[in-house]
């Protein structure tokens, strides 16, 4: 796969860089909440979901529903977005979920708020022309997040459970 430089360095590249700085700073600054293996698996899972979804919906098949940034081809900043911004943003969402869950607040309310927040973040991304919709609508993203957030919560809870079981087994 050939990666192309941006046609011009403009608002979408700046948005990606600023987003990266914010989520990376929060990731580094916040106390570690998960064991390193769960953090790594969560980041890899979110990156994989983003890459597959963007590949399928962004034109790998017959219908191109949206483009990234300035061109239809894969750019350097697409890699930054998919490998760093998406996973770190998602990690922060599930970091907040873990705090939320510890306070025994309703998971369904969290899913609704996280879906809304993720959709708003994507809407801002569209405004900065990180995504150029050619057949996609923001409401579809809302539905996608509404499905993927509970799936990821389920996987996160399973990972935490199995890590806890493994640690208890090793102690015996």
Short mmCIF file of C-alpha atoms in Angstrom, two decimals:
data_model
loop_
_atom_site.label_atom_id
_atom_site.label_comp_id
_atom_site.label_asym_id
_atom_site.label_seq_id
_atom_site.Cartn_x
_atom_site.Cartn_y
_atom_site.Cartn_z
CA UNK A 1 0.00 0.00 0.00
CA UNK A 2 1.34 3.38 -0.95
CA UNK A 3 0.87 6.24 1.50
CA UNK A 4 0.52 9.70 0.05
CA UNK A 5 1.40 13.01 1.65
CA UNK A 6 -1.41 15.52 2.12
CA UNK A 7 -2.21 17.63 -0.92
CA UNK A 8 -1.84 20.62 1.36
CA UNK A 9 -1.37 20.90 5.10
CA UNK A 10 -4.64 22.47 6.17
CA UNK A 11 -7.44 22.26 8.74
CA UNK A 12 -7.92 18.49 8.65
CA UNK A 13 -4.24 17.75 9.37
CA UNK A 14 -4.23 20.35 12.13
CA UNK A 15 -7.35 18.81 13.64
CA UNK A 16 -5.75 15.37 13.65
CA UNK A 17 -2.53 16.68 15.23
CA UNK A 18 -4.37 18.66 17.93
CA UNK A 19 -6.64 15.67 18.64
CA UNK A 20 -3.58 13.42 18.88
CA UNK A 21 -1.85 15.77 21.30
CA UNK A 22 -4.93 15.99 23.53
CA UNK A 23 -5.70 12.26 23.68
CA UNK A 24 -2.01 11.30 24.01
CA UNK A 25 -1.51 13.82 26.83
CA UNK A 26 -4.56 12.46 28.67
CA UNK A 27 -3.41 8.88 28.10
CA UNK A 28 0.01 9.67 29.57
CA UNK A 29 -1.24 11.97 32.35
CA UNK A 30 -4.12 9.89 33.72
CA UNK A 31 -3.31 7.18 36.27
CA UNK A 32 -3.16 3.73 34.71
CA UNK A 33 -6.47 2.01 35.23
CA UNK A 34 -6.01 -1.31 33.45
CA UNK A 35 -3.23 -3.89 33.47
CA UNK A 36 -0.81 -3.36 30.55
CA UNK A 37 -2.12 -6.42 28.69
CA UNK A 38 -5.69 -5.09 28.75
CA UNK A 39 -4.52 -1.64 27.68
CA UNK A 40 -2.60 -3.14 24.76
CA UNK A 41 -5.47 -5.41 23.70
CA UNK A 42 -7.99 -2.58 23.96
CA UNK A 43 -5.83 -0.25 21.85
CA UNK A 44 -5.23 -2.97 19.24
CA UNK A 45 -8.91 -3.89 19.11
CA UNK A 46 -10.04 -0.29 18.64
CA UNK A 47 -7.42 0.27 15.92
CA UNK A 48 -8.51 -2.93 14.15
CA UNK A 49 -12.19 -1.98 14.26
CA UNK A 50 -11.36 1.50 12.92
CA UNK A 51 -9.17 0.18 10.11
CA UNK A 52 -11.67 -2.47 9.00
CA UNK A 53 -14.67 -0.12 9.21
CA UNK A 54 -12.87 2.68 7.37
CA UNK A 55 -11.56 0.25 4.75
CA UNK A 56 -14.98 -1.27 4.09
CA UNK A 57 -17.03 1.93 4.30
CA UNK A 58 -14.42 4.23 2.80
CA UNK A 59 -14.37 2.57 -0.57
CA UNK A 60 -12.60 -0.77 -0.55
CA UNK A 61 -15.66 -2.32 -2.10
CA UNK A 62 -18.17 -1.16 -4.69
CA UNK A 63 -19.63 1.78 -2.78
CA UNK A 64 -17.48 4.60 -1.43
CA UNK A 65 -19.43 6.14 1.44
CA UNK A 66 -16.80 8.64 2.58
CA UNK A 67 -13.31 9.87 1.84
CA UNK A 68 -10.55 10.85 4.18
CA UNK A 69 -9.27 14.38 4.08
CA UNK A 70 -8.04 15.79 0.77
CA UNK A 71 -8.06 12.76 -1.50
CA UNK A 72 -9.55 9.35 -2.07
CA UNK A 73 -6.18 7.64 -1.56
CA UNK A 74 -4.67 6.67 1.77
CA UNK A 75 -2.62 9.51 3.30
CA UNK A 76 -0.02 9.67 6.06
CA UNK A 77 -2.50 11.32 8.38
CA UNK A 78 -5.01 8.50 7.85
CA UNK A 79 -2.47 6.22 9.54
CA UNK A 80 -2.07 8.68 12.43
CA UNK A 81 -5.85 8.82 12.79
CA UNK A 82 -6.41 5.06 12.70
CA UNK A 83 -3.40 3.89 14.72
CA UNK A 84 -3.20 6.64 17.32
CA UNK A 85 -6.15 9.05 17.55
CA UNK A 86 -8.97 6.46 17.33
CA UNK A 87 -7.41 3.98 19.78
CA UNK A 88 -6.43 6.62 22.33
CA UNK A 89 -9.84 8.32 22.08
CA UNK A 90 -11.53 4.94 22.52
CA UNK A 91 -9.26 4.06 25.43
CA UNK A 92 -10.35 7.27 27.17
CA UNK A 93 -14.01 6.39 26.59
CA UNK A 94 -13.51 3.00 28.27
CA UNK A 95 -11.38 4.56 30.99
CA UNK A 96 -14.37 6.74 31.86
CA UNK A 97 -16.63 3.69 31.61
CA UNK A 98 -14.52 1.86 34.19
CA UNK A 99 -14.83 4.79 36.61
CA UNK A 100 -18.57 5.02 35.82
CA UNK A 101 -19.06 1.29 36.47
CA UNK A 102 -17.26 1.46 39.82
CA UNK A 103 -19.79 4.05 40.96
CA UNK A 104 -22.62 1.64 40.03
CA UNK A 105 -24.18 4.05 37.56
CA UNK A 106 -26.30 2.65 34.76
CA UNK A 107 -24.34 1.16 31.88
CA UNK A 108 -27.11 1.98 29.40
CA UNK A 109 -26.85 5.65 30.28
CA UNK A 110 -23.09 5.48 29.74
CA UNK A 111 -23.55 3.80 26.35
CA UNK A 112 -25.96 6.55 25.31
CA UNK A 113 -23.65 9.34 26.46
CA UNK A 114 -20.54 7.72 24.95
CA UNK A 115 -22.39 7.22 21.66
CA UNK A 116 -23.49 10.85 21.66
CA UNK A 117 -20.00 12.11 22.55
CA UNK A 118 -18.35 9.92 19.87
CA UNK A 119 -20.86 11.11 17.28
CA UNK A 120 -20.23 14.75 18.22
CA UNK A 121 -16.47 14.19 17.93
CA UNK A 122 -16.98 12.69 14.48
CA UNK A 123 -19.26 15.60 13.55
CA UNK A 124 -16.46 18.00 14.48
CA UNK A 125 -14.10 15.87 12.39
CA UNK A 126 -16.45 16.25 9.43
CA UNK A 127 -16.57 20.00 9.97
CA UNK A 128 -12.75 20.05 9.76
CA UNK A 129 -12.96 17.88 6.62
CA UNK A 130 -11.22 14.89 8.15
CA UNK A 131 -14.09 12.92 6.60
CA UNK A 132 -15.88 13.91 3.43
CA UNK A 133 -19.17 12.04 3.26
CA UNK A 134 -20.15 10.86 -0.22
CA UNK A 135 -23.06 8.65 0.83
CA UNK A 136 -22.59 8.36 4.57
CA UNK A 137 -24.54 10.34 7.17
CA UNK A 138 -23.63 11.20 10.74
CA UNK A 139 -26.72 9.31 11.92
CA UNK A 140 -25.16 6.09 10.54
CA UNK A 141 -22.14 6.76 12.74
CA UNK A 142 -24.44 7.20 15.72
CA UNK A 143 -25.91 3.75 15.00
CA UNK A 144 -22.44 2.26 14.51
CA UNK A 145 -21.23 3.63 17.86
CA UNK A 146 -24.43 2.47 19.51
CA UNK A 147 -23.54 -1.07 18.41
CA UNK A 148 -19.76 -1.10 18.84
CA UNK A 149 -19.56 0.54 22.28
CA UNK A 150 -21.57 -2.20 24.07
CA UNK A 151 -19.58 -4.89 22.21
CA UNK A 152 -16.34 -3.32 23.37
CA UNK A 153 -17.65 -3.00 26.93
CA UNK A 154 -18.50 -6.70 26.84
CA UNK A 155 -15.00 -7.56 25.58
CA UNK A 156 -13.37 -5.29 28.17
CA UNK A 157 -15.33 -6.93 30.98
CA UNK A 158 -14.40 -10.39 29.68
CA UNK A 159 -10.71 -9.45 29.49
CA UNK A 160 -10.79 -8.11 33.03
CA UNK A 161 -12.56 -11.24 34.25
CA UNK A 162 -10.07 -13.61 32.59
CA UNK A 163 -7.07 -11.63 33.82
CA UNK A 164 -8.50 -11.77 37.35
CA UNK A 165 -9.14 -15.52 37.04
CA UNK A 166 -5.63 -16.09 35.72
CA UNK A 167 -4.07 -14.12 38.58
CA UNK A 168 -6.09 -16.07 41.15
CA UNK A 169 -5.07 -19.34 39.53
CA UNK A 170 -1.38 -18.36 39.51
CA UNK A 171 -1.50 -17.41 43.22
CA UNK A 172 -2.72 -20.90 44.20
#
